[in-house]
mmCIF file of C-alpha atoms and ligand atoms in Angstrom:
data_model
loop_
_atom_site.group_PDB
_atom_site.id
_atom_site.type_symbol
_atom_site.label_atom_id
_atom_site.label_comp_id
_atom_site.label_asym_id
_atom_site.label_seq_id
_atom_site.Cartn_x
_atom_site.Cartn_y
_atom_site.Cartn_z
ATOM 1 C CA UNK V 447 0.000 0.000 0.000
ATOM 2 C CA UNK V 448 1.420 3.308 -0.703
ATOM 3 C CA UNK V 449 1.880 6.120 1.358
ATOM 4 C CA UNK V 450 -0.565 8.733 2.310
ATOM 5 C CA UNK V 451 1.125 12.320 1.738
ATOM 6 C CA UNK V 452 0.027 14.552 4.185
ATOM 7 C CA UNK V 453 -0.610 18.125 3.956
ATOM 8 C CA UNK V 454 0.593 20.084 7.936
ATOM 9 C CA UNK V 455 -0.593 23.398 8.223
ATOM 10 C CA UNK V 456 0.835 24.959 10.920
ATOM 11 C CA UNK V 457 4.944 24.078 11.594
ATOM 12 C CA UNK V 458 5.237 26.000 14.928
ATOM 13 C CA UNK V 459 6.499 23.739 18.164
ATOM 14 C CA UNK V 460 3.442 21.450 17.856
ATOM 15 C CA UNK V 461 3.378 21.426 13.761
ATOM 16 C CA UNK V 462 7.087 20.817 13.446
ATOM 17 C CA UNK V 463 6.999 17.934 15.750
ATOM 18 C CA UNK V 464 3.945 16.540 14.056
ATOM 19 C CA UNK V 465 6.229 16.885 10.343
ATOM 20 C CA UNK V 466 8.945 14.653 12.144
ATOM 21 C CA UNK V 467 6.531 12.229 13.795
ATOM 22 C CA UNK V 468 4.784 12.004 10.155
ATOM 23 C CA UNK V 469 7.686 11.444 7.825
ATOM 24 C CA UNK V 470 9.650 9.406 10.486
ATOM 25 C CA UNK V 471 7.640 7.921 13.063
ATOM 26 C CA UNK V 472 4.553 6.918 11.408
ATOM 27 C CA UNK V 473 4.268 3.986 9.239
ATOM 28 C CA UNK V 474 2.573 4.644 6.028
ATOM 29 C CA UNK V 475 2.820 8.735 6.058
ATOM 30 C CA UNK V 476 4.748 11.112 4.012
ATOM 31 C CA UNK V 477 4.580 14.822 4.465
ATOM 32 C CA UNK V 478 4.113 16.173 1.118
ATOM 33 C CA UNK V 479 2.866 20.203 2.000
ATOM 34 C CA UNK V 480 3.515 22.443 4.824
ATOM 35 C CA UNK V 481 2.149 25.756 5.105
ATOM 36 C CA UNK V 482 2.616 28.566 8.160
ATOM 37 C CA UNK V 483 2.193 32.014 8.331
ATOM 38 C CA UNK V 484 5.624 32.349 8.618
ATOM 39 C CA UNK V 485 7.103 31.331 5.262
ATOM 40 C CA UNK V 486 10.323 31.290 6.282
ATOM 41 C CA UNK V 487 9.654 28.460 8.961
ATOM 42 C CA UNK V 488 7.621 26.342 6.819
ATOM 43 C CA UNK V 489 10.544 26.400 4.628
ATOM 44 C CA UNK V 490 12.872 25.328 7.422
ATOM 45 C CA UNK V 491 10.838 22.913 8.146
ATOM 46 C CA UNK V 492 10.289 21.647 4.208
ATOM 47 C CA UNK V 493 13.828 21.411 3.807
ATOM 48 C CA UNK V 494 14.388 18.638 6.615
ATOM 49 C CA UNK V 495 11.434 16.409 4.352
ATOM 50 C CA UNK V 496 12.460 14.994 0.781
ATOM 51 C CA UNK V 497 10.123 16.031 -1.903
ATOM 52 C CA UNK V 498 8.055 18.302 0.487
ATOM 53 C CA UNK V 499 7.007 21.485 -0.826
ATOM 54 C CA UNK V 500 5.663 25.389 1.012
ATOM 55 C CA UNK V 501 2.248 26.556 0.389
ATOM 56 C CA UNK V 502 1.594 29.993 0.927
ATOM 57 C CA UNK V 503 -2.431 29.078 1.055
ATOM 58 C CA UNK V 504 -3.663 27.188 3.258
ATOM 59 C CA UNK V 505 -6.665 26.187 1.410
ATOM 60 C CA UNK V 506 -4.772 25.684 -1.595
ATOM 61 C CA UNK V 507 -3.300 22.902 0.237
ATOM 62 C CA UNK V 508 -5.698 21.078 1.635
ATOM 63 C CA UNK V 509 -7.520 21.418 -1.929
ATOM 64 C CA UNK V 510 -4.185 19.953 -3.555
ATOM 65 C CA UNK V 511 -3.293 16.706 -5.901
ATOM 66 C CA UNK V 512 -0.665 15.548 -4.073
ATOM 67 C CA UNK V 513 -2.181 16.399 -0.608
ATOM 68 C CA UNK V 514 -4.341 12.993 0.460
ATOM 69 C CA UNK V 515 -4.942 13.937 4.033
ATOM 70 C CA UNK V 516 -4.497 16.759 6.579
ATOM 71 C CA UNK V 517 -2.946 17.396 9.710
ATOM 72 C CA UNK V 518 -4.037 21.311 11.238
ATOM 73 C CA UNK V 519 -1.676 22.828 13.869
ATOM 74 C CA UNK V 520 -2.764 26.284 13.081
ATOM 75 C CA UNK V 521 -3.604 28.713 15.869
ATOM 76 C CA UNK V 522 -6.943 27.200 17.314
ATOM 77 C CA UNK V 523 -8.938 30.458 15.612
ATOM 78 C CA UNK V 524 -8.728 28.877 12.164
ATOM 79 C CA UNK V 525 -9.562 25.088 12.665
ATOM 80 C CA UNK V 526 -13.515 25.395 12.301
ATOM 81 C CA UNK V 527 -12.989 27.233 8.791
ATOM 82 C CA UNK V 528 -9.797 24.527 7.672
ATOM 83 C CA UNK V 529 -11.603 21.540 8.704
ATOM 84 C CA UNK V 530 -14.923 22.292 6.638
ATOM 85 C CA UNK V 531 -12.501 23.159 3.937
ATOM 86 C CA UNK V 532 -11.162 19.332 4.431
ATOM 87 C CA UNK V 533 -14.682 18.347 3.853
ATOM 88 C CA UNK V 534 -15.308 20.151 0.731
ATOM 89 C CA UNK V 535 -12.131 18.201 -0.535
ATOM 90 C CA UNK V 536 -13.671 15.052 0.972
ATOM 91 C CA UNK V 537 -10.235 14.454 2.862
ATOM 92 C CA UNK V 538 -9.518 12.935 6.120
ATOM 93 C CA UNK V 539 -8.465 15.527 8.592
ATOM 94 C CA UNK V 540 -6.387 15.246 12.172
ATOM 95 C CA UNK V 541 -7.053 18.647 13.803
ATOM 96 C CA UNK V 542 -5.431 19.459 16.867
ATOM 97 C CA UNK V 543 -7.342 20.720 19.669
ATOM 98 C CA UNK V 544 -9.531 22.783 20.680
ATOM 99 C CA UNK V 545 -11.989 22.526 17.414
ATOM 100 C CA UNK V 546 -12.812 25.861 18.053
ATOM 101 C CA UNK V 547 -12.177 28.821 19.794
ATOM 102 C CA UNK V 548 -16.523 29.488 20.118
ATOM 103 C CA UNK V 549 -19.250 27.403 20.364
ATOM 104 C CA UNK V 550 -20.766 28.667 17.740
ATOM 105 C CA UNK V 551 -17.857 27.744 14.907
ATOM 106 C CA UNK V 552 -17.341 24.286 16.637
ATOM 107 C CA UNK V 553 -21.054 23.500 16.021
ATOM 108 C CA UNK V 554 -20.648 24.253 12.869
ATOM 109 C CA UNK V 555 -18.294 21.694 11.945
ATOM 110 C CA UNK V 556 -20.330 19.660 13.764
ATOM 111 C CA UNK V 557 -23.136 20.077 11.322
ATOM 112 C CA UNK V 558 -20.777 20.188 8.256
ATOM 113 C CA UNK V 559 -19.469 16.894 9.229
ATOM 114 C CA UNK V 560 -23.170 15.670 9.735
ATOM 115 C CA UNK V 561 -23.873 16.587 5.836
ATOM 116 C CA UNK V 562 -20.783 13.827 5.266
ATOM 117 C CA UNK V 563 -21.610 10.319 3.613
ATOM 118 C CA UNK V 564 -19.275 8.864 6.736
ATOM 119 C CA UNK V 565 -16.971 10.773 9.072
ATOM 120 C CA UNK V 566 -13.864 12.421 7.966
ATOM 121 C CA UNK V 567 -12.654 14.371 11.440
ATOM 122 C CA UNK V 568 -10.016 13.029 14.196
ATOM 123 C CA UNK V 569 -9.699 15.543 17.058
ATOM 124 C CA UNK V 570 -6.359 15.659 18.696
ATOM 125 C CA UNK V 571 -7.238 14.986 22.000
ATOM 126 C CA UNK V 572 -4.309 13.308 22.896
ATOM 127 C CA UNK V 573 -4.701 12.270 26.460
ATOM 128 C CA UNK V 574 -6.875 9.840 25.207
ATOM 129 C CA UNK V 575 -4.248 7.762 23.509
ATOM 130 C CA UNK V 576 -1.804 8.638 26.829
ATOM 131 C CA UNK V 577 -0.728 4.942 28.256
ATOM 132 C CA UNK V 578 -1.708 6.558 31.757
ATOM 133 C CA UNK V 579 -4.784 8.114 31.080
ATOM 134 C CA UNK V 580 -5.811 4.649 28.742
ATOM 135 C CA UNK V 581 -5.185 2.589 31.772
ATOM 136 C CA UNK V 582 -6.887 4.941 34.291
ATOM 137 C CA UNK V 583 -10.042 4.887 31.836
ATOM 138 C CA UNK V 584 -9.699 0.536 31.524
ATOM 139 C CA UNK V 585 -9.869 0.865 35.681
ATOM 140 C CA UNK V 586 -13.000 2.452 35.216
ATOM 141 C CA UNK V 587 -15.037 0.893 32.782
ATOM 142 C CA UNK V 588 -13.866 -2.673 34.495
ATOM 143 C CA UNK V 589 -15.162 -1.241 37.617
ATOM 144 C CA UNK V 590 -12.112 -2.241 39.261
ATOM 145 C CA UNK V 591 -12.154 0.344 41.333
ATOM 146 C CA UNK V 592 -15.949 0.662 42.504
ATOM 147 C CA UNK V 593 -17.756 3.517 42.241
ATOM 148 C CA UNK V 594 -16.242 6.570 40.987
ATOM 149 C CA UNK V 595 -17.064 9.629 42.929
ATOM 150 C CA UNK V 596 -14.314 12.820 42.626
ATOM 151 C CA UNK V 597 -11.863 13.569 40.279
ATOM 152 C CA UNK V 598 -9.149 15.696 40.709
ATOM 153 C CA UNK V 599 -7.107 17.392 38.002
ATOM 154 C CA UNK V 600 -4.234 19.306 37.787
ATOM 155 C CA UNK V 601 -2.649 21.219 35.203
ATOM 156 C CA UNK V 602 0.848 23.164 35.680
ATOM 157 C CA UNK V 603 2.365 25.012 32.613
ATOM 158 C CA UNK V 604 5.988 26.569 33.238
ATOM 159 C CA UNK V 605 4.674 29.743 31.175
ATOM 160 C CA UNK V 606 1.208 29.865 28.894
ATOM 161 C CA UNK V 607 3.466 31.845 26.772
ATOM 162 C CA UNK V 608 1.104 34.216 24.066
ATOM 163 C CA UNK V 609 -1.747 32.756 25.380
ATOM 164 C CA UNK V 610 -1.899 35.406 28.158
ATOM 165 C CA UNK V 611 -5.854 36.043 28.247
ATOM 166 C CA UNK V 612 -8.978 33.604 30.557
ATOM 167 C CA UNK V 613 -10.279 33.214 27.223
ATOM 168 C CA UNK V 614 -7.369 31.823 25.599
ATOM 169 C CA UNK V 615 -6.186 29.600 28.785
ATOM 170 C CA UNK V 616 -9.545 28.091 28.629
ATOM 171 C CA UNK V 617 -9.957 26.919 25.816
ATOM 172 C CA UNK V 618 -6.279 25.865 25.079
ATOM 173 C CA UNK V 619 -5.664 24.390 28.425
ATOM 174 C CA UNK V 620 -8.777 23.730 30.398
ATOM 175 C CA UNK V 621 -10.284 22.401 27.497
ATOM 176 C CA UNK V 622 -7.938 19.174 28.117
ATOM 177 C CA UNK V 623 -9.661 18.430 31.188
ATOM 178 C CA UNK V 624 -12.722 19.070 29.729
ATOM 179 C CA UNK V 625 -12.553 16.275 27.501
ATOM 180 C CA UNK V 626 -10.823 14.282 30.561
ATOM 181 C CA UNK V 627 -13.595 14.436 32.129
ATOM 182 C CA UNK V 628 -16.138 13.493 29.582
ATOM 183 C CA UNK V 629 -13.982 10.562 28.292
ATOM 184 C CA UNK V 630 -13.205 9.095 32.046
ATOM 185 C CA UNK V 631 -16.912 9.363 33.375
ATOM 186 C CA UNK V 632 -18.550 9.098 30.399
ATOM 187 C CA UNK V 633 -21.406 11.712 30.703
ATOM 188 C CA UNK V 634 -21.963 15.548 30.108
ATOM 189 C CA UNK V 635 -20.827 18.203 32.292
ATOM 190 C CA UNK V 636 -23.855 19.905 33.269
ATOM 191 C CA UNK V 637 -22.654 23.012 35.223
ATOM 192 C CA UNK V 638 -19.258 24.986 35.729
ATOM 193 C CA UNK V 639 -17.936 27.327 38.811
ATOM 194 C CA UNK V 640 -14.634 29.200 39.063
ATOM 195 C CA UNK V 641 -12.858 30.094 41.801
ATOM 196 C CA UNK V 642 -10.292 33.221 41.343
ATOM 197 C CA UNK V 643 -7.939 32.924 44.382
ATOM 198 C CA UNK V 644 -4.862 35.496 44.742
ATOM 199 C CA UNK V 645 -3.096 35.688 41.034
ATOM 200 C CA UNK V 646 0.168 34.546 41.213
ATOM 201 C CA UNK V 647 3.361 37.356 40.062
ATOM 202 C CA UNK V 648 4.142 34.967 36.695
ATOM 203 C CA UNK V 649 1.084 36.002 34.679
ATOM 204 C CA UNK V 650 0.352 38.726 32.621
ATOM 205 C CA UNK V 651 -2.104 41.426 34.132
ATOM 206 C CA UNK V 652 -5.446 39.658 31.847
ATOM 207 C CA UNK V 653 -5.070 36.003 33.208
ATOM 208 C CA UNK V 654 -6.172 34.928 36.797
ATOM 209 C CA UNK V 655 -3.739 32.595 37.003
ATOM 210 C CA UNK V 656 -3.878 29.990 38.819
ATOM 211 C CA UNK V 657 -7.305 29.142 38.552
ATOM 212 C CA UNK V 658 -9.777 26.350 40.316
ATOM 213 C CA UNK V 659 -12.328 25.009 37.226
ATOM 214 C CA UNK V 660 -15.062 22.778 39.241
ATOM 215 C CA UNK V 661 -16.936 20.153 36.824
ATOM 216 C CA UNK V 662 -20.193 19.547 37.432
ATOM 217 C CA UNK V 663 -21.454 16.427 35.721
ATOM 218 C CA UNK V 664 -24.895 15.280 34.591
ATOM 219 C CA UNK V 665 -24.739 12.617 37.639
ATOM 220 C CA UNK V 666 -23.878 14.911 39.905
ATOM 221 C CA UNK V 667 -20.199 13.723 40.315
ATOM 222 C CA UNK V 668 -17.345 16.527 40.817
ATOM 223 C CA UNK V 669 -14.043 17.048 38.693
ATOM 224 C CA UNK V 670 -11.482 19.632 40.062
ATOM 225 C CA UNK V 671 -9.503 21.256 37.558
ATOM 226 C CA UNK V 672 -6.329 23.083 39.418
ATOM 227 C CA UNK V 673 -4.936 25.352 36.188
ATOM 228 C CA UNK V 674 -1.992 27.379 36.984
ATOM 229 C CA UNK V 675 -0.017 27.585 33.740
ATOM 230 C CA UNK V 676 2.252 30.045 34.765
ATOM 231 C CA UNK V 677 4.455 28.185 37.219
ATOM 232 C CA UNK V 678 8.220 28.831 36.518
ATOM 233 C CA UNK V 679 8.507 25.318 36.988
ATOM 234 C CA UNK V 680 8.294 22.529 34.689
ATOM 235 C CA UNK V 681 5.301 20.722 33.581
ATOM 236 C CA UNK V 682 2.504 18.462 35.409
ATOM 237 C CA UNK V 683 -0.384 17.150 34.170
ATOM 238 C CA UNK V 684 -2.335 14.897 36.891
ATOM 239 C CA UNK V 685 -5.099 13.494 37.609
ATOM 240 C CA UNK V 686 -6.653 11.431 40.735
ATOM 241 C CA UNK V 687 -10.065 9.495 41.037
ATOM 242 C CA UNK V 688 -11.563 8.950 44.031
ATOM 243 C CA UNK V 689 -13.422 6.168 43.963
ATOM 244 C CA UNK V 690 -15.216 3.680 46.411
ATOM 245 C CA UNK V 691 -12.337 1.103 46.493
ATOM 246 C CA UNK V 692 -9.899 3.126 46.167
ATOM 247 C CA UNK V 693 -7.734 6.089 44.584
ATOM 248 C CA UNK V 694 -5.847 5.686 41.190
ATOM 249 C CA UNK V 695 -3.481 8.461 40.853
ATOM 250 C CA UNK V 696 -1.829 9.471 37.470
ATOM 251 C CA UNK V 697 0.695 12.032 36.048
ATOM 252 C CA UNK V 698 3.574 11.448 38.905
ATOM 253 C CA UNK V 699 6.024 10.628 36.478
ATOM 254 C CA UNK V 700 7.391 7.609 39.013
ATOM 255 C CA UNK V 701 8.419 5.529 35.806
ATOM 256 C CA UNK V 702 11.282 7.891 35.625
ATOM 257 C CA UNK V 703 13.689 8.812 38.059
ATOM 258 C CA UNK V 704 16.884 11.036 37.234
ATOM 259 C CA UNK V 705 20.061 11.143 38.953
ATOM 260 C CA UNK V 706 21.166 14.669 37.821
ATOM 261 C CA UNK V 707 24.677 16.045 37.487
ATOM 262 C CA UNK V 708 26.094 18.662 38.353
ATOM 263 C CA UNK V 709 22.730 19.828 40.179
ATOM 264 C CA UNK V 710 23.548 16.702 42.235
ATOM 265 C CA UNK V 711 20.048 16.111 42.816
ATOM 266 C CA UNK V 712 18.066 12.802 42.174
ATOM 267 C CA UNK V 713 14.358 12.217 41.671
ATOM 268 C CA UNK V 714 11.659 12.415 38.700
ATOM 269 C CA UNK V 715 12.981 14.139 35.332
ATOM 270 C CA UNK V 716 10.484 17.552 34.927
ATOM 271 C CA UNK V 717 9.184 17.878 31.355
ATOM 272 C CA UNK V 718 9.751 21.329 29.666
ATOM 273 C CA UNK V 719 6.558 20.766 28.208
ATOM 274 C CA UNK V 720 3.592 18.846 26.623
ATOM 275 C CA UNK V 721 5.512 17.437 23.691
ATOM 276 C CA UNK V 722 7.671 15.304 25.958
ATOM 277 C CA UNK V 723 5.415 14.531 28.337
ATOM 278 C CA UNK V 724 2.798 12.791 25.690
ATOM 279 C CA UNK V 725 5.036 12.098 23.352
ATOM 280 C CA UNK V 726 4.115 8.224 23.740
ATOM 281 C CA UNK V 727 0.342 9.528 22.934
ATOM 282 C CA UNK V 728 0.767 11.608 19.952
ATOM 283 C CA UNK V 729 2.975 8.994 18.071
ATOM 284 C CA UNK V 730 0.022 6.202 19.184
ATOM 285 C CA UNK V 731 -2.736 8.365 18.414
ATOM 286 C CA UNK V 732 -1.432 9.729 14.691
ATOM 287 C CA UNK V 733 -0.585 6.046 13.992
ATOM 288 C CA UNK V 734 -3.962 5.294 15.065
ATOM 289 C CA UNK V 735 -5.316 7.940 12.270
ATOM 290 C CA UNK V 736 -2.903 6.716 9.421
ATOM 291 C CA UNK V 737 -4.141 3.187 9.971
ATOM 292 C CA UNK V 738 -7.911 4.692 10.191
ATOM 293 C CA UNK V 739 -7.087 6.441 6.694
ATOM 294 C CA UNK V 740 -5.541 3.799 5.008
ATOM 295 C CA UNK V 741 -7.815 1.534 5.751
ATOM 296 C CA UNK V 742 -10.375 3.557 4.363
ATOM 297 C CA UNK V 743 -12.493 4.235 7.832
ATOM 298 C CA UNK V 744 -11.202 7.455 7.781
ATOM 299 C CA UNK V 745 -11.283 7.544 11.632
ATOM 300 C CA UNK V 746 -10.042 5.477 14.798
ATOM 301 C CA UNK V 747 -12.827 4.558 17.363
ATOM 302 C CA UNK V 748 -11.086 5.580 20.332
ATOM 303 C CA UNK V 749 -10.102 9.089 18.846
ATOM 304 C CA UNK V 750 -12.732 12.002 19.536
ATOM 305 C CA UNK V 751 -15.233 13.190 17.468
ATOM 306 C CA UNK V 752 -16.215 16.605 15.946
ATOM 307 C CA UNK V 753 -19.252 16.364 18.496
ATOM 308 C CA UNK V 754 -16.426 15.614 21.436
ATOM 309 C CA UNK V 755 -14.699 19.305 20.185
ATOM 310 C CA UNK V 756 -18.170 20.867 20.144
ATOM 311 C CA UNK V 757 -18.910 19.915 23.808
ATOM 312 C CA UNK V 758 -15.829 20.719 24.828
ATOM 313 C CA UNK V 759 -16.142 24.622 23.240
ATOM 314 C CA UNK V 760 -19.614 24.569 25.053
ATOM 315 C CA UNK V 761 -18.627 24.023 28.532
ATOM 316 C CA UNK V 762 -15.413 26.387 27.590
ATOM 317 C CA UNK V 763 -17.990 29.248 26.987
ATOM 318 C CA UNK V 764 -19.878 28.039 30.244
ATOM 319 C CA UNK V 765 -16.587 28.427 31.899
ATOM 320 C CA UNK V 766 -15.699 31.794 30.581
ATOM 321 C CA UNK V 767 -18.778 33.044 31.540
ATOM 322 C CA UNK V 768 -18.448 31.629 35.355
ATOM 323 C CA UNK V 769 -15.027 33.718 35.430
ATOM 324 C CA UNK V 770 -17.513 36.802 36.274
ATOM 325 C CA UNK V 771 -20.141 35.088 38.629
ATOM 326 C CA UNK V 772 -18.071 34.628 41.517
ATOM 327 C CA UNK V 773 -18.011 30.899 42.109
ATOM 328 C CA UNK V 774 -21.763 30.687 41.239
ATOM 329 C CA UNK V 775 -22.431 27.643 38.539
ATOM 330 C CA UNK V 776 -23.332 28.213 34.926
ATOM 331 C CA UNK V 777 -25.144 25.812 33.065
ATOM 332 C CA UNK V 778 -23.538 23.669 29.719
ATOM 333 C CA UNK V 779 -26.001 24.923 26.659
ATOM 334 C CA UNK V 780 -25.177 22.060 24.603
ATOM 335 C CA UNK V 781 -27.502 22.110 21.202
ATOM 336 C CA UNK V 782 -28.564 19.068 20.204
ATOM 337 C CA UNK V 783 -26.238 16.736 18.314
ATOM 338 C CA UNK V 784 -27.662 16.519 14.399
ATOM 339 C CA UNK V 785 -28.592 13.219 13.018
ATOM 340 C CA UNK V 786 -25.959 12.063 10.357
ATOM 341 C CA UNK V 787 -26.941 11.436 6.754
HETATM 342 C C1 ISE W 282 -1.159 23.441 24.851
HETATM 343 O O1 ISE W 282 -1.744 23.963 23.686
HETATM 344 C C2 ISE W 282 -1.522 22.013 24.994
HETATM 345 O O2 ISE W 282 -2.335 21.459 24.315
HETATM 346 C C3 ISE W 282 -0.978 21.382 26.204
HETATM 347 O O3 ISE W 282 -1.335 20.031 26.286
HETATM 348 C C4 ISE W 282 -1.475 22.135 27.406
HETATM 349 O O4 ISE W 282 -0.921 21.567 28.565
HETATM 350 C C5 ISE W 282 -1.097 23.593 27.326
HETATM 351 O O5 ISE W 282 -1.598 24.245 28.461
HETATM 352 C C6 ISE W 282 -1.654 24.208 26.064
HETATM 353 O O6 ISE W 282 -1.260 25.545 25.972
#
């Protein structure tokens, strides 16, 4: 079988690694287009990948020949438009999270996708492919662990970098446990609260960082959400269920200690960021979608869905709005999900 040639559009940290883990990871992918809105680092990035070429358009390559499936990294702002534009083309599209930076545009790839003979989106939630968060989720469906009645989340960023704003931190960050939530308990979040304690010095003047996100799930169940993403330390991503036989904790990092030198220090290595720290989950999960697309399903049943993106951006605008109703709950508006053709 031959290679699919994917189009990446977006090379920044996250694009760039997805180029490598495409033309030298994945088994049956070639990178064949990459376009960013910085030409000169799409070319940088081109130059590392025989026979790749720079776009200057994104549409232009997602519509092109020798483009058989696409891969968007862009900033999360342009994914609703680019992924309907993967639909016109009838190609099979890995977006990376969030779908959408509204509601409103995640619905309505929702709907596109809905028009669709069969499915054509894979959303890059990539804690779902995590070996951690995969076992943690087996626990719970085998019932292992009894009844499962808090979650606890936490989610440390050395520095959100541009993403200085609530908005932004919401729906790039919190939006992780969002979908954590959903996929571990396997029901809607019904309500949201925020807590703004004391902002930490780190963040810029228009983020309340850290932050306490409380879940509030159809059943009634609780999911914390600690999100300080301006730390100055390194980064931590964990999460904890309580349940009625006991506690499964995850995100430690115990399955690597570090004996450093000359710090002279020894313990658990600190990852910089997210690309080292699920690593393991983005190679699994865009293997996962190469398989799915050369095999002609398009997508892999244990990846999320348009509709998984959509409530995602729903309780993210529930959450936004709870910034300014001091710790009292907003409601999820979630529309109601369209029958596919
Ligand atoms: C980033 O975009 C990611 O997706 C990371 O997983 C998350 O930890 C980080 O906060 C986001 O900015």
């Amino acid at each position: 079988m031959t290679d699919i040639r994917v189009a990446v559009i977006g090379v920044g940290v996250m694009g760039a690694d997805h180029v490598e883990r495409l033309q030298r990871r994945t088994k049956g992918t070639t990178v064949s287009v990459v376009y960013d809105f910085d030409r000169g680092r799409a070319e940088a990035v081109a130059a590392g990948v025989n026979g790749c070429r720079v776009s200057d358009d994104p549409y232009e390559a997602i519509a092109a020949d020798d483009v058989d499936a696409v891969v968007i990294v862009s900033p999360g702002a342009f994914h609703a438009d680019q992924a309907i534009a993967c639909f016109a083309a009838g190609k099979p599209v890995l977006c990376e999270k969030p779908l959408a930076v509204t509601a409103d545009d995640a619905y309505r790839v929702v709907e596109a996708e809905a028009e669709l003979p069969k499915p054509l989106l894979t959303l890059g939630f990539m804690r779902r492919y995590d070996p951690e968060y995969a076992a943690l989720a087996a626990d719970l469906r085998s019932g292992v662990l009894g009844e499962t009645i808090l979650v606890n989340c936490k989610h440390r960023n050395a520095t959100s970098g541009l993403n200085g704003n609530d908005r932004a931190v919401v729906f790039d960050s919190a939006v992780h446990e969002v979908d954590v939530a959903r996929f571990l308990l396997r029901e809607e979040i019904a309500g949201v609260r925020v807590i703004l304690p004391r902002p930490g010095p780190n963040a810029a003047s228009d983020l309340h960082d850290p932050m306490l996100i409380l879940f509030g799930m159809e059943s009634r169940r609780l999911v914390t959400d600690e999100l300080y993403v301006n730390t100055n330390a390194g980064y931590e991503v964990r999460t904890e269920v309580l349940a009625s036989r006991g506690i499964a904790t995850i995100g430690l990092g115990v399955s690597r200690q570090v004996a450093h030198t000359p710090e002279l220090t020894w313990g658990f290595a600190h990852d910089v960021n997210w690309v080292p720290r699920f690593a393991a989950a983005y190679d699994l999960e865009v293997q996962a979608w190469a398989d799915a697309v050369r095999g002609g399903s398009n997508v892999d049943s244990h990846a999320a869905t348009s509709w998984d993106g959509y409530a995602a951006a729903a309780v993210c605008e529930a959450a936004v709005r709870a910034l300014g109703t001091d710790g009292a709950e907003v409601r999820v508006d979630l529309r109601p999900r369209p029958v596919s053709r």
